PDB file of C-alpha atoms in Angstrom:
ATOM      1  CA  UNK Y   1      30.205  -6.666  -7.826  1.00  0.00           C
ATOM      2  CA  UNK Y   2      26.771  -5.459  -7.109  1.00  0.00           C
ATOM      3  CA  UNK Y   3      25.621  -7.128 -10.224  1.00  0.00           C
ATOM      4  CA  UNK Y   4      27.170 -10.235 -10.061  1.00  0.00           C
ATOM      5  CA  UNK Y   5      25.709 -10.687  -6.305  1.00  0.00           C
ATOM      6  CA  UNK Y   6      22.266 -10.109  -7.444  1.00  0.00           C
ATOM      7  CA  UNK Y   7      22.194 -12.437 -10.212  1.00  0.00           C
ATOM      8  CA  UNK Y   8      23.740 -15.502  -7.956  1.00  0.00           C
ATOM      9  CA  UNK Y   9      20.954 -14.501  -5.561  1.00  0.00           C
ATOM     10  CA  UNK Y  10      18.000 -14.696  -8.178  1.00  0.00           C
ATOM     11  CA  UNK Y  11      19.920 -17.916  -9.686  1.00  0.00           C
ATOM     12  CA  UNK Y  12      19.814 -19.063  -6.084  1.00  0.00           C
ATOM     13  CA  UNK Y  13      16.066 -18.046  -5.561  1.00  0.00           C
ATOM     14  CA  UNK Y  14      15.238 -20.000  -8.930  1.00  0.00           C
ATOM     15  CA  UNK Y  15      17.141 -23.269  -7.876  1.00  0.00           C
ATOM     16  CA  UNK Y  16      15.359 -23.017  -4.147  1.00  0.00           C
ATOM     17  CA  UNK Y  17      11.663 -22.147  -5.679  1.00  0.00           C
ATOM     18  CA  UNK Y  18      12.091 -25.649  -8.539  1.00  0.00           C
ATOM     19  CA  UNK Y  19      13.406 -27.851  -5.729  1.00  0.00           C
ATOM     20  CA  UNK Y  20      10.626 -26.892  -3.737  1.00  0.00           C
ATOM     21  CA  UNK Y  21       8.041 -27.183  -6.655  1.00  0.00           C
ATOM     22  CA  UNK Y  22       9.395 -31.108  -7.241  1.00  0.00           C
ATOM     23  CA  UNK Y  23       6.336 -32.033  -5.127  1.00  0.00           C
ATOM     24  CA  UNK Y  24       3.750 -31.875  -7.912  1.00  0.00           C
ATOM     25  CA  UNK Y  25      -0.270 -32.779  -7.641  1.00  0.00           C
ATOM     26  CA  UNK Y  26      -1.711 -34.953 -10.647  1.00  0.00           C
ATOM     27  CA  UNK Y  27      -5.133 -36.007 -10.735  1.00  0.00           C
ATOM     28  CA  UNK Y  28      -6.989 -38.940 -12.872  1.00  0.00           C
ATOM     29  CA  UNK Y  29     -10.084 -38.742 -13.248  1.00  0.00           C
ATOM     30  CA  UNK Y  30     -12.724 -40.846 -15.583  1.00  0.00           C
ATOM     31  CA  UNK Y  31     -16.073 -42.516 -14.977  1.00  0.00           C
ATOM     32  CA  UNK Y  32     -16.184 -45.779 -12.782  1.00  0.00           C
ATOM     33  CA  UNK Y  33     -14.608 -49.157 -14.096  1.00  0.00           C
ATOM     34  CA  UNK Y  34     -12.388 -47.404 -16.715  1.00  0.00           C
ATOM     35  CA  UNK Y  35      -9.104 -48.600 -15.205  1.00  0.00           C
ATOM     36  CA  UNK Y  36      -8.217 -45.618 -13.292  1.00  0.00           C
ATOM     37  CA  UNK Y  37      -6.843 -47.463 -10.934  1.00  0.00           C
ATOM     38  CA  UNK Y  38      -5.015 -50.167 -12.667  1.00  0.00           C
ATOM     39  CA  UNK Y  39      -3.214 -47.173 -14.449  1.00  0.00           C
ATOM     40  CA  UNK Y  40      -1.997 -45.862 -11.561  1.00  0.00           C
ATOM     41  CA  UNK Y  41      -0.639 -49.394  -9.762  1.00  0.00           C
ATOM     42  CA  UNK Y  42       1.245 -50.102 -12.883  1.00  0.00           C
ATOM     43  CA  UNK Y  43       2.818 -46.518 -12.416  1.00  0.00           C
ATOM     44  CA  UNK Y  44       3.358 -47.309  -9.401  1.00  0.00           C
ATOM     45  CA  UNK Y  45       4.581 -50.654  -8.834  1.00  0.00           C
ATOM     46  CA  UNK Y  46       5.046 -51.946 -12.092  1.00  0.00           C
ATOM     47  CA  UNK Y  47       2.021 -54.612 -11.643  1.00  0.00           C
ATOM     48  CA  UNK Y  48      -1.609 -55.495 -12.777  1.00  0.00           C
ATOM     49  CA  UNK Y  49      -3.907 -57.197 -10.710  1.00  0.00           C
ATOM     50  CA  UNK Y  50      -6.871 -58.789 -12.617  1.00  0.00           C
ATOM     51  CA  UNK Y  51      -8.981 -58.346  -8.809  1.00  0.00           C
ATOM     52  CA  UNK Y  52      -8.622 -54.773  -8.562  1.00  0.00           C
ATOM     53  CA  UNK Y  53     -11.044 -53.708  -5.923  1.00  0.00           C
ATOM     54  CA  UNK Y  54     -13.489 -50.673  -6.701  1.00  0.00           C
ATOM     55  CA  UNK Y  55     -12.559 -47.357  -5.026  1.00  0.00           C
ATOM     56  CA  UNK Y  56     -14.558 -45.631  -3.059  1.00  0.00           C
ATOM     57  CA  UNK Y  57     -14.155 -42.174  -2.454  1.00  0.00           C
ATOM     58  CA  UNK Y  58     -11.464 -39.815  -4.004  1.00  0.00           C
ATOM     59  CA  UNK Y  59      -8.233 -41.177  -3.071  1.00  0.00           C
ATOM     60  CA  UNK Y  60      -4.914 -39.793  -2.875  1.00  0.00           C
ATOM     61  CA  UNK Y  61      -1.428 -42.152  -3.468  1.00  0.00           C
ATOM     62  CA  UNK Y  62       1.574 -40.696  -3.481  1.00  0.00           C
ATOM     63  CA  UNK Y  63       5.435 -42.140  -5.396  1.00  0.00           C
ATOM     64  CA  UNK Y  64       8.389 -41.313  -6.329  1.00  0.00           C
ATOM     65  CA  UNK Y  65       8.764 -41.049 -10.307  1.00  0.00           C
ATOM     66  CA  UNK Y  66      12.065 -39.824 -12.293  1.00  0.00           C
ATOM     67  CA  UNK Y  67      11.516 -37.637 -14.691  1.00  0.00           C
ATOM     68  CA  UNK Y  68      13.503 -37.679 -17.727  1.00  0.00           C
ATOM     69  CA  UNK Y  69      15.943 -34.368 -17.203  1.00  0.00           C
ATOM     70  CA  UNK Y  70      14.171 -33.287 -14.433  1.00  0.00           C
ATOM     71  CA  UNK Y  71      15.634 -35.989 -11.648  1.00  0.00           C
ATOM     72  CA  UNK Y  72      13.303 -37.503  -9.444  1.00  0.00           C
ATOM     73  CA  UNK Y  73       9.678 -36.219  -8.466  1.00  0.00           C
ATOM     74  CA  UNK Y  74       7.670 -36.720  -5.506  1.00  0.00           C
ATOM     75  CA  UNK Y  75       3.696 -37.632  -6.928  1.00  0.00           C
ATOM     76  CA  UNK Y  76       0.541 -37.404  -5.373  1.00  0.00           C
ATOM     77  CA  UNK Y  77      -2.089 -38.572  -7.691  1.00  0.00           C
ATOM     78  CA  UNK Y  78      -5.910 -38.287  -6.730  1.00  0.00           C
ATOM     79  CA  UNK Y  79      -8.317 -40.445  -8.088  1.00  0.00           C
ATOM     80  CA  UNK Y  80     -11.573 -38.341  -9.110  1.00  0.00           C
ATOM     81  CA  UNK Y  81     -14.471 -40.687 -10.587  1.00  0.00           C
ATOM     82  CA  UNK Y  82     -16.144 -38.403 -12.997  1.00  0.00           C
ATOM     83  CA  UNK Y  83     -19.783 -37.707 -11.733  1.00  0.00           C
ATOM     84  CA  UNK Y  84     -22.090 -34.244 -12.041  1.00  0.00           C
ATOM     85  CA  UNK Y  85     -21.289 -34.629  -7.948  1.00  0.00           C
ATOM     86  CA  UNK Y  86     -17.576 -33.821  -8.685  1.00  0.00           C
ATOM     87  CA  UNK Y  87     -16.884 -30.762  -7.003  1.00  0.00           C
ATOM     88  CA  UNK Y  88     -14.387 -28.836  -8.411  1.00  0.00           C
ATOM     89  CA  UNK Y  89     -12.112 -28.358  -4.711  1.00  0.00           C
ATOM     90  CA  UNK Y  90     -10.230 -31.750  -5.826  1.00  0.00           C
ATOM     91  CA  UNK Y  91      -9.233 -29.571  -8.580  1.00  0.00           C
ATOM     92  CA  UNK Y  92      -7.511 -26.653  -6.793  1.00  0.00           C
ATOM     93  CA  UNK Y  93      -3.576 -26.429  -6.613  1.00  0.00           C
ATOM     94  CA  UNK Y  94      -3.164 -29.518  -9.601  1.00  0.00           C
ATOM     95  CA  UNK Y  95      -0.093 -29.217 -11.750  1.00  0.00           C
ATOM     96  CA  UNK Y  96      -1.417 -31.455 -14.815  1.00  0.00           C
ATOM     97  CA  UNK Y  97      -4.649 -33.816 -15.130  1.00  0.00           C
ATOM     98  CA  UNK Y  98      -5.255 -37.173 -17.012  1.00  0.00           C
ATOM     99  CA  UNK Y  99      -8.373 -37.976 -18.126  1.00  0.00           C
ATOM    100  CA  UNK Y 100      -9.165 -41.391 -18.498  1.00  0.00           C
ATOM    101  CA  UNK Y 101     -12.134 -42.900 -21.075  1.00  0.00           C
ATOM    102  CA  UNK Y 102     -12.466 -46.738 -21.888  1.00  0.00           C
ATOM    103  CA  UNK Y 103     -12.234 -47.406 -25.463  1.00  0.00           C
ATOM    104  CA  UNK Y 104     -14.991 -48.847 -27.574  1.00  0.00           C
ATOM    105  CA  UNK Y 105     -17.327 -47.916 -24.343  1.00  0.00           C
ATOM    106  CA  UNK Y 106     -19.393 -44.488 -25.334  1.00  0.00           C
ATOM    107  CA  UNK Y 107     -21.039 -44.370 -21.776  1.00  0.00           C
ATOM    108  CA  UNK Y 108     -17.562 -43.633 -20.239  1.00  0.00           C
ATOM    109  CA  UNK Y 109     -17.368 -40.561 -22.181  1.00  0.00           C
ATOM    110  CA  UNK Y 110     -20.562 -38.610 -20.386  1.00  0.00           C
ATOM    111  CA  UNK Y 111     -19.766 -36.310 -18.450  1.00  0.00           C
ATOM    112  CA  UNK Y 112     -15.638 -35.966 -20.004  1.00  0.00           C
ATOM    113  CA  UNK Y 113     -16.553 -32.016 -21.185  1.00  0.00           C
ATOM    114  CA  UNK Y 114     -17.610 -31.541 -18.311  1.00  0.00           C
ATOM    115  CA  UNK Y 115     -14.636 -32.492 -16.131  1.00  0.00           C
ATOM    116  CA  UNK Y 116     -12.202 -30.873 -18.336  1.00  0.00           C
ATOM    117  CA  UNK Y 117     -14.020 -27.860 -18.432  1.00  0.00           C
ATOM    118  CA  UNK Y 118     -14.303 -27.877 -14.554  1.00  0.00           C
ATOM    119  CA  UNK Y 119     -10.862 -28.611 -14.716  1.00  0.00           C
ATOM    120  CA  UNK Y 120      -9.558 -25.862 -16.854  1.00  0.00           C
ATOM    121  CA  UNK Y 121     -11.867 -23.578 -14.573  1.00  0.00           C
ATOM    122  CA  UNK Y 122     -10.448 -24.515 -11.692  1.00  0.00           C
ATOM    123  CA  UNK Y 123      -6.906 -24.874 -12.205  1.00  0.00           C
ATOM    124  CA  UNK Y 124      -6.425 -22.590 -14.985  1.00  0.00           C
ATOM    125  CA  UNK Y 125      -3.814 -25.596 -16.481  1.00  0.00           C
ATOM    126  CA  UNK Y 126      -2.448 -25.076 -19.924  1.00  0.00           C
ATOM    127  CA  UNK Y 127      -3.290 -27.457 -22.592  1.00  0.00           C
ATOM    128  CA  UNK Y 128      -0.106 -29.284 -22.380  1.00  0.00           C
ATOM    129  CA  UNK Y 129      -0.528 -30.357 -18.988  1.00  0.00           C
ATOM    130  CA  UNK Y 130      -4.060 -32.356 -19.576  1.00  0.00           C
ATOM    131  CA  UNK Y 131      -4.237 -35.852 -21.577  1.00  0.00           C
ATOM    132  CA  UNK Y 132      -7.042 -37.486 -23.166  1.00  0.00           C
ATOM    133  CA  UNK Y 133      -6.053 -41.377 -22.481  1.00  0.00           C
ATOM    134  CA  UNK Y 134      -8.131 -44.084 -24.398  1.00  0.00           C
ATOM    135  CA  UNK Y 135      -7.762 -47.231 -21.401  1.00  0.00           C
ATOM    136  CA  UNK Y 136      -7.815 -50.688 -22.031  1.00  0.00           C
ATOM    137  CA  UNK Y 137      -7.341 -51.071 -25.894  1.00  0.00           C
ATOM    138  CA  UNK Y 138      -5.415 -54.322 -25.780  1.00  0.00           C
ATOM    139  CA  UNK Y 139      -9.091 -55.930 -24.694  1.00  0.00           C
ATOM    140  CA  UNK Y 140     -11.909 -53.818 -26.611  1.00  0.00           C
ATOM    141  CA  UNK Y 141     -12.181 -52.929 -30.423  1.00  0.00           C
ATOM    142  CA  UNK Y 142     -12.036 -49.173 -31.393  1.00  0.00           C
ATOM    143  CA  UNK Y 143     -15.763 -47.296 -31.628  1.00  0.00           C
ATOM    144  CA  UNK Y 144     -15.743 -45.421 -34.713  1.00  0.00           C
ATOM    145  CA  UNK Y 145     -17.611 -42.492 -33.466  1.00  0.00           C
ATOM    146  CA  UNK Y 146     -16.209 -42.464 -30.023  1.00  0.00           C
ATOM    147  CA  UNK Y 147     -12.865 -42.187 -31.491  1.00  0.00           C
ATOM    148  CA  UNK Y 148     -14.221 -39.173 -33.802  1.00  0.00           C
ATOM    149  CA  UNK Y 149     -15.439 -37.807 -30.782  1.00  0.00           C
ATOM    150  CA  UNK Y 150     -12.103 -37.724 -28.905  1.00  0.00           C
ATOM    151  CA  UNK Y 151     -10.587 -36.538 -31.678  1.00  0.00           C
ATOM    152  CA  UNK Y 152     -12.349 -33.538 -32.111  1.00  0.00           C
ATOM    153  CA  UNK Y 153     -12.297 -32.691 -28.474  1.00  0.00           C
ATOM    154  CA  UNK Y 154      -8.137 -33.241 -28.529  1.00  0.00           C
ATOM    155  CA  UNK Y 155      -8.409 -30.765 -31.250  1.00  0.00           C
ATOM    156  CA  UNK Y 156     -10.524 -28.044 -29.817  1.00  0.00           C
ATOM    157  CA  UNK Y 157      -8.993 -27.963 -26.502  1.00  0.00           C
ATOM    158  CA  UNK Y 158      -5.213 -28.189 -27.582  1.00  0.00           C
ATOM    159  CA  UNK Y 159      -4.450 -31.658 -25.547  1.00  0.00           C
ATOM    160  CA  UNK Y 160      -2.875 -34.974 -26.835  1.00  0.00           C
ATOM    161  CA  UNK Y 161      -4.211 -37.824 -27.096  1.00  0.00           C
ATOM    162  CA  UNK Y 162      -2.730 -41.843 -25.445  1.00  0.00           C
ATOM    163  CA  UNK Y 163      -3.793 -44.616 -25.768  1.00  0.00           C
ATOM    164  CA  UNK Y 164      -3.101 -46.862 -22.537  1.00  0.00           C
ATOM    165  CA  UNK Y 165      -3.310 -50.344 -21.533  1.00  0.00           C
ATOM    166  CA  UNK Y 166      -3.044 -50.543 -17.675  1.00  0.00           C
ATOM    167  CA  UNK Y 167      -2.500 -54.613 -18.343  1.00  0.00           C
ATOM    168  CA  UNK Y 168       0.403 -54.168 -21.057  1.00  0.00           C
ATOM    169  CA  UNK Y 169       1.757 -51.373 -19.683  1.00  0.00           C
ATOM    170  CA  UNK Y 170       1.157 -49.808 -22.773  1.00  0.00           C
ATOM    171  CA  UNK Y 171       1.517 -45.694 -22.864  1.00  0.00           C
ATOM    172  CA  UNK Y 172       1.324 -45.241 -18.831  1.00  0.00           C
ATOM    173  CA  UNK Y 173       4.915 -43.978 -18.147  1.00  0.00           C
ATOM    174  CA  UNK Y 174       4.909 -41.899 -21.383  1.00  0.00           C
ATOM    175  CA  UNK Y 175       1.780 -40.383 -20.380  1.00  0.00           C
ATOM    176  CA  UNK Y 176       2.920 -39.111 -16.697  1.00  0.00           C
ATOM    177  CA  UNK Y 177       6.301 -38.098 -18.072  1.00  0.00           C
ATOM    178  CA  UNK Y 178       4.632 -35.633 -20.728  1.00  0.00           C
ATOM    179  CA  UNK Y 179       2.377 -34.547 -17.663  1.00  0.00           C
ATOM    180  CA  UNK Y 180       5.223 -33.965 -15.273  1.00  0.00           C
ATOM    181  CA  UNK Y 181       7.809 -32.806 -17.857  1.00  0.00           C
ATOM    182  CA  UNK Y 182       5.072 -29.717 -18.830  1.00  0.00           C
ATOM    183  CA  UNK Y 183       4.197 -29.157 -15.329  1.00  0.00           C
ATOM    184  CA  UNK Y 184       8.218 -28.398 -14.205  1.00  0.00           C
ATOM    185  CA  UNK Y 185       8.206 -26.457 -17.487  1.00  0.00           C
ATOM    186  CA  UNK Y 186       5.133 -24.234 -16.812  1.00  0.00           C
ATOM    187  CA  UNK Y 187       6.670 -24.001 -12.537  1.00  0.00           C
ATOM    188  CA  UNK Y 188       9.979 -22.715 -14.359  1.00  0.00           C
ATOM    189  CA  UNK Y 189       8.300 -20.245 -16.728  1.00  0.00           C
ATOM    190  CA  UNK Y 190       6.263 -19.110 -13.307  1.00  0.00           C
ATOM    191  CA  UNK Y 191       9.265 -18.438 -11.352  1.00  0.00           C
ATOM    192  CA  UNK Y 192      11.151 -16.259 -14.427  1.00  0.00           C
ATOM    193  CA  UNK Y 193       7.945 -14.057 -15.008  1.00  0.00           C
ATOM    194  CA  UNK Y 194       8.013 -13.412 -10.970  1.00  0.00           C
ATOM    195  CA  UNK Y 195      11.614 -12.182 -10.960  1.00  0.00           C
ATOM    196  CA  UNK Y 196      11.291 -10.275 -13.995  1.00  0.00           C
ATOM    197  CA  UNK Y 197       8.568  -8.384 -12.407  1.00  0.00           C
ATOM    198  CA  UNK Y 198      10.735  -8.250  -9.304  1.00  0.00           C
ATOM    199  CA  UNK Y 199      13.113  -6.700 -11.361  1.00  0.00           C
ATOM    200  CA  UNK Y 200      10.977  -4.092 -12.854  1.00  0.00           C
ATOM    201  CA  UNK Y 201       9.447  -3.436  -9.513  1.00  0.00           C
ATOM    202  CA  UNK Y 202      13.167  -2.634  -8.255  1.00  0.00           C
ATOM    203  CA  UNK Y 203      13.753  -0.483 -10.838  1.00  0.00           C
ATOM    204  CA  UNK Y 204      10.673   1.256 -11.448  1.00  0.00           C
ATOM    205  CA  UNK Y 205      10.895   3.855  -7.866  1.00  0.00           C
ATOM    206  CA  UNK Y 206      14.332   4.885  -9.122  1.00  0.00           C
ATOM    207  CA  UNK Y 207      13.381   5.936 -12.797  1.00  0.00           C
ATOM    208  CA  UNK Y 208      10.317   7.665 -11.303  1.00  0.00           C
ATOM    209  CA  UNK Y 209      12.195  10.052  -8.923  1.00  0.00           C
ATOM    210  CA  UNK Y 210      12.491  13.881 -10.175  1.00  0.00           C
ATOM    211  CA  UNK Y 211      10.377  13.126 -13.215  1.00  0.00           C
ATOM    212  CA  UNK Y 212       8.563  16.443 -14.146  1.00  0.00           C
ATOM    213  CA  UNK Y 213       5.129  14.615 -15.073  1.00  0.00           C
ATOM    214  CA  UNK Y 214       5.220  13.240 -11.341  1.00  0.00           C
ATOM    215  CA  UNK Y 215       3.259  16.640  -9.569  1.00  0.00           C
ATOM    216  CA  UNK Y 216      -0.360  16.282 -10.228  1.00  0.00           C
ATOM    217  CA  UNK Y 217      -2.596  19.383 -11.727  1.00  0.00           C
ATOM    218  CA  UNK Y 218      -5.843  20.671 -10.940  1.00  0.00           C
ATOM    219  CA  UNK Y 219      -7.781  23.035 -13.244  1.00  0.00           C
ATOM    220  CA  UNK Y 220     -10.044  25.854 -12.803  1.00  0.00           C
ATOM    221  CA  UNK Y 221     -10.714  28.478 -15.283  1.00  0.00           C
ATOM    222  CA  UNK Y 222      -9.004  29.336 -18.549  1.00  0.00           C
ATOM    223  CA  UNK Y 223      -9.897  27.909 -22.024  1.00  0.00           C
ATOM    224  CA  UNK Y 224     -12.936  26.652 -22.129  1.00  0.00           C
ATOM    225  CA  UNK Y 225     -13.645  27.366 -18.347  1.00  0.00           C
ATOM    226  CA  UNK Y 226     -10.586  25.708 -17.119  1.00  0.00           C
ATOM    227  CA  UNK Y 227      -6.834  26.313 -17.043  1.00  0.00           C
ATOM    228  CA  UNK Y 228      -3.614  24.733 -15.497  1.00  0.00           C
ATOM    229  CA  UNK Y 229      -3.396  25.133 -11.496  1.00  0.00           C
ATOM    230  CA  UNK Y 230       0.115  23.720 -10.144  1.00  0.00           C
ATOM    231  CA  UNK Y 231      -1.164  21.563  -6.764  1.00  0.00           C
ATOM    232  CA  UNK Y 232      -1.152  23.422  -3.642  1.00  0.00           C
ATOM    233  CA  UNK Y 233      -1.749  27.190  -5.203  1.00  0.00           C
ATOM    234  CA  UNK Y 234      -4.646  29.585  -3.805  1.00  0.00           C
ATOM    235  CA  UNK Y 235      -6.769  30.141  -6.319  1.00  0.00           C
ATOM    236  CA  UNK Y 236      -8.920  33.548  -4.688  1.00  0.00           C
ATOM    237  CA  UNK Y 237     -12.255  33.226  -6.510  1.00  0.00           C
ATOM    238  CA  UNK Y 238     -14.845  36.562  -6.098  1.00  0.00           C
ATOM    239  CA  UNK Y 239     -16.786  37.264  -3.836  1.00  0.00           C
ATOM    240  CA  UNK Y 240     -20.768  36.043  -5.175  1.00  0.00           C
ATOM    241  CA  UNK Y 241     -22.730  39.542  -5.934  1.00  0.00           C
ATOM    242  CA  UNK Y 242     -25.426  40.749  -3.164  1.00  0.00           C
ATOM    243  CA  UNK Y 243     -27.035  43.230  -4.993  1.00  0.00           C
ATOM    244  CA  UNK Y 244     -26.476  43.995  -8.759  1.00  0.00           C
ATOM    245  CA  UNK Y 245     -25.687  47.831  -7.442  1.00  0.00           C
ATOM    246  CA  UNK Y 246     -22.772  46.278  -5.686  1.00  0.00           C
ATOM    247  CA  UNK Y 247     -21.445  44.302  -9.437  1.00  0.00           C
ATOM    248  CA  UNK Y 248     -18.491  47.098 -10.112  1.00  0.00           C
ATOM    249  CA  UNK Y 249     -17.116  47.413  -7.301  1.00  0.00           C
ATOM    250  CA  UNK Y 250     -16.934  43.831  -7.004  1.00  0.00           C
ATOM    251  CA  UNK Y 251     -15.487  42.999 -10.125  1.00  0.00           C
ATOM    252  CA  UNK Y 252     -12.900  46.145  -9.469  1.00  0.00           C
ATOM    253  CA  UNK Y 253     -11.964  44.372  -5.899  1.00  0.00           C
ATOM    254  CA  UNK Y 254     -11.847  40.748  -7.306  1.00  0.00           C
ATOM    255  CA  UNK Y 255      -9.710  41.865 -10.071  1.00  0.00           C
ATOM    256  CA  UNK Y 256      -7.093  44.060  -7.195  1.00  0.00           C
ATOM    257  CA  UNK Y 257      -7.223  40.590  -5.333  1.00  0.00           C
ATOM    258  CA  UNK Y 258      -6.136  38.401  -8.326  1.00  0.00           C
ATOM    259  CA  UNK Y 259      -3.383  40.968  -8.494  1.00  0.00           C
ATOM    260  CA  UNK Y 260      -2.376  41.058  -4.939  1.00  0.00           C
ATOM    261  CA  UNK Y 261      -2.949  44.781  -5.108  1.00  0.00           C
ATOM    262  CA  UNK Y 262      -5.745  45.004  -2.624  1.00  0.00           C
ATOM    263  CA  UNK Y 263      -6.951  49.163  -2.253  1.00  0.00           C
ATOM    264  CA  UNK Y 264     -10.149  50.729  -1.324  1.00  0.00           C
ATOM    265  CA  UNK Y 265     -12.514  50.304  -4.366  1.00  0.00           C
ATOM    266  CA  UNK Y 266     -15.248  52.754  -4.365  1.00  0.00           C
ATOM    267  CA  UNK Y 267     -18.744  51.964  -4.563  1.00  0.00           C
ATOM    268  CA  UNK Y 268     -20.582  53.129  -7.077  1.00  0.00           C
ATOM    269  CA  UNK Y 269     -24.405  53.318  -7.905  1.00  0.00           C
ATOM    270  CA  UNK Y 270     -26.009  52.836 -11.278  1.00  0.00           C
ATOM    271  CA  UNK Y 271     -26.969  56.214 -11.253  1.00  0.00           C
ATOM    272  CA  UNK Y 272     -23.051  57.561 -10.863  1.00  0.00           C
ATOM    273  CA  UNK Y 273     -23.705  58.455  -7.526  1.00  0.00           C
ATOM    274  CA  UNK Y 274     -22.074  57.237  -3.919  1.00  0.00           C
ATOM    275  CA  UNK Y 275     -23.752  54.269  -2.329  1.00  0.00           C
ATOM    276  CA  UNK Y 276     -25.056  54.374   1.022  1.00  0.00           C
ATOM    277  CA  UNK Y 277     -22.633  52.466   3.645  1.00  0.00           C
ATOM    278  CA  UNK Y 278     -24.133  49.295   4.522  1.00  0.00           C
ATOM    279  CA  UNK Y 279     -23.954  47.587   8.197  1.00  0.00           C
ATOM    280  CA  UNK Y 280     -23.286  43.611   8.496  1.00  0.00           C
ATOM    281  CA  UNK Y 281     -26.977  43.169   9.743  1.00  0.00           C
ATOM    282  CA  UNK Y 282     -28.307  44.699   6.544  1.00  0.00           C
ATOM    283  CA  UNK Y 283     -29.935  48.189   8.178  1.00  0.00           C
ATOM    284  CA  UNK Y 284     -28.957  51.611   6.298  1.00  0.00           C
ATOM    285  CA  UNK Y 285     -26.450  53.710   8.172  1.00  0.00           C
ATOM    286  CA  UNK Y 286     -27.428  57.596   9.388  1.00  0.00           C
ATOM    287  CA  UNK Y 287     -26.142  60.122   6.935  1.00  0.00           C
ATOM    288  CA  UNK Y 288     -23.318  61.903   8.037  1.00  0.00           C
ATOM    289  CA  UNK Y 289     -25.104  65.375   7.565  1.00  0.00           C
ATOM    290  CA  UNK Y 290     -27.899  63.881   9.302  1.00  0.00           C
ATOM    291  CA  UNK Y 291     -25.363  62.555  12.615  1.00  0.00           C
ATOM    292  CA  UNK Y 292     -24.054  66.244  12.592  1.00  0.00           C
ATOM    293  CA  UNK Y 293     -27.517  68.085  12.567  1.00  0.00           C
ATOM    294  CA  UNK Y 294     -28.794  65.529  15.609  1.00  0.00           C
ATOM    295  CA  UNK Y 295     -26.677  67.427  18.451  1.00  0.00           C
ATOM    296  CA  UNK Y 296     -27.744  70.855  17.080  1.00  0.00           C
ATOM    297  CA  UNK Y 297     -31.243  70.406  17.772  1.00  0.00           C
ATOM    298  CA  UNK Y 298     -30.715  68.954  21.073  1.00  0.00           C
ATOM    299  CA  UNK Y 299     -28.396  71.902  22.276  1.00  0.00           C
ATOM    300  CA  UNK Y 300     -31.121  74.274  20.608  1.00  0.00           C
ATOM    301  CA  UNK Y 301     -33.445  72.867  22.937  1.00  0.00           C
ATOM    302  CA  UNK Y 302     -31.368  73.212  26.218  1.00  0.00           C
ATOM    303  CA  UNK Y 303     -31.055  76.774  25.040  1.00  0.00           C
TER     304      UNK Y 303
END
């Protein structure tokens, strides 16, 4: 039951995150007078108008366009004229791009690179949701080496190729349903990777509990100067020598402390004799023969 409640909640999740994602951002963007936007009134209202004013500024329209197996779609297309002023901000948050050259016209195609790659930058689109359009062919002859051009660009970059007629009609709905189509695809794809790694996430802390490679290890000594150390353990290290008299007894009282088997550990000099007891502020103590003789004298006196 447990299962089959968690998978109508993710199918519910991915049917709540599409329908909100049916708001999608297009841009079209080409140098001025390439029939950017003639291309987007016939989209929009099926018509051409021969007086098309210039536009001025980037500027955003928004429609309603059905998508073949993807219902309706709410658009908002922006109108970028390609310039080296372009800043890239009319570029954030797009779901697919259309770039727009006029055909037999090789001045519309400065600055095209440029765009895309500011586009790809950007956005980080995939291939499939950018077109290369070639605009007005029903009025102007193909360019032989403009055409070469676009085809080698279409090429490198992965991206089809249209050829639209804003007049005709020609291309302009097949265009914007390939963008919009890929764009759903690629929000779709998006929203399965997120709850797989939901998924893992949610079942990652469980496989992870009571593993034996889970407590971390510190090393000191050993092999090679270091050895295993579960976290948490003492590790007693000796005390650093003094005086090189004082080295075996040391090493006799750091090896009782590695053993917990602390004793009294004589201290021995070099010669085999017993050291002289030491105070804390480093003066010698009195002999004990010498403590013992100190009151005779003074009673031998009083005598």
């Amino acid at each position: 039951v447990s299962v089959l409640y968690w998978l109508a909640s993710a199918l519910a999740f991915t049917m709540a995150t599409l329908n909100a994602h049916k708001t999608l951002k297009l841009v079209v963007c080409g140098a001025r007078g390439t029939g950017k936007t003639s291309i987007i009134t016939r989209l929009r209202s099926n018509t051409f108008d021969t007086d098309t004013p210039k536009t001025v500024g980037p500027l955003p329209v928004s429609m309603r366009f059905e998508a073949a197996a993807h219902g309706d779609v709410v658009l908002t297309i922006w109108e970028i004229a390609a310039s080296p002023q372009t800043s890239g901000m009319y570029f954030r948050g797009i779901h697919g791009a259309v770039l727009v050259v006029e055909q037999g016209d090789a001045a519309s195609m400065e600055g095209i690179e440029r765009q895309l790659a500011l586009i790809q930058q950007t956005a980080q689109l995939p291939a499939r949701c950018i077109a290369l359009c070639v605009a007005k062919v029903d009025r102007r002859r193909k360019h032989k080496d403009m055409e070469e051009q676009l085809a080698q660009i279409a090429d490198r970059e992965g991206i089809r190729q249209y050829d639209l007629s804003a007049q005709t009609g020609q291309g302009v709905e097949e265009v914007f349903g390939d963008i919009v189509g890929a764009a759903l695809e690629v929000l779709a794809e998006r929203v399965k990777e997120d709850e797989r790694v939901q998924k893992q996430a949610a079942s990652a802390p469980a496989s992870a509990v009571g593993s034996p490679s889970s407590s971390p290890v510190r090393t000191s000594g050993g092999v090679g100067g270091r050895r295993s150390v579960p976290k948490n353990s003492i590790v007693r290290e000796p005390v650093p020598f003094e005086d090189e008299s004082e080295k075996p007894a040391q090493e006799a009282e750091a090896n009782a402390i590695a053993h917990d088997d602390v004793a009294e550990v004589p201290v021995v000099k070099p010669d085999g004799g017993q050291a002289e007891q030491r105070r804390d502020d480093g003066e010698q103590a009195p002999n004990a023969f010498e403590a013992d003789a100190e009151p005779q004298k003074a009673g031998a006196c009083m005598k």
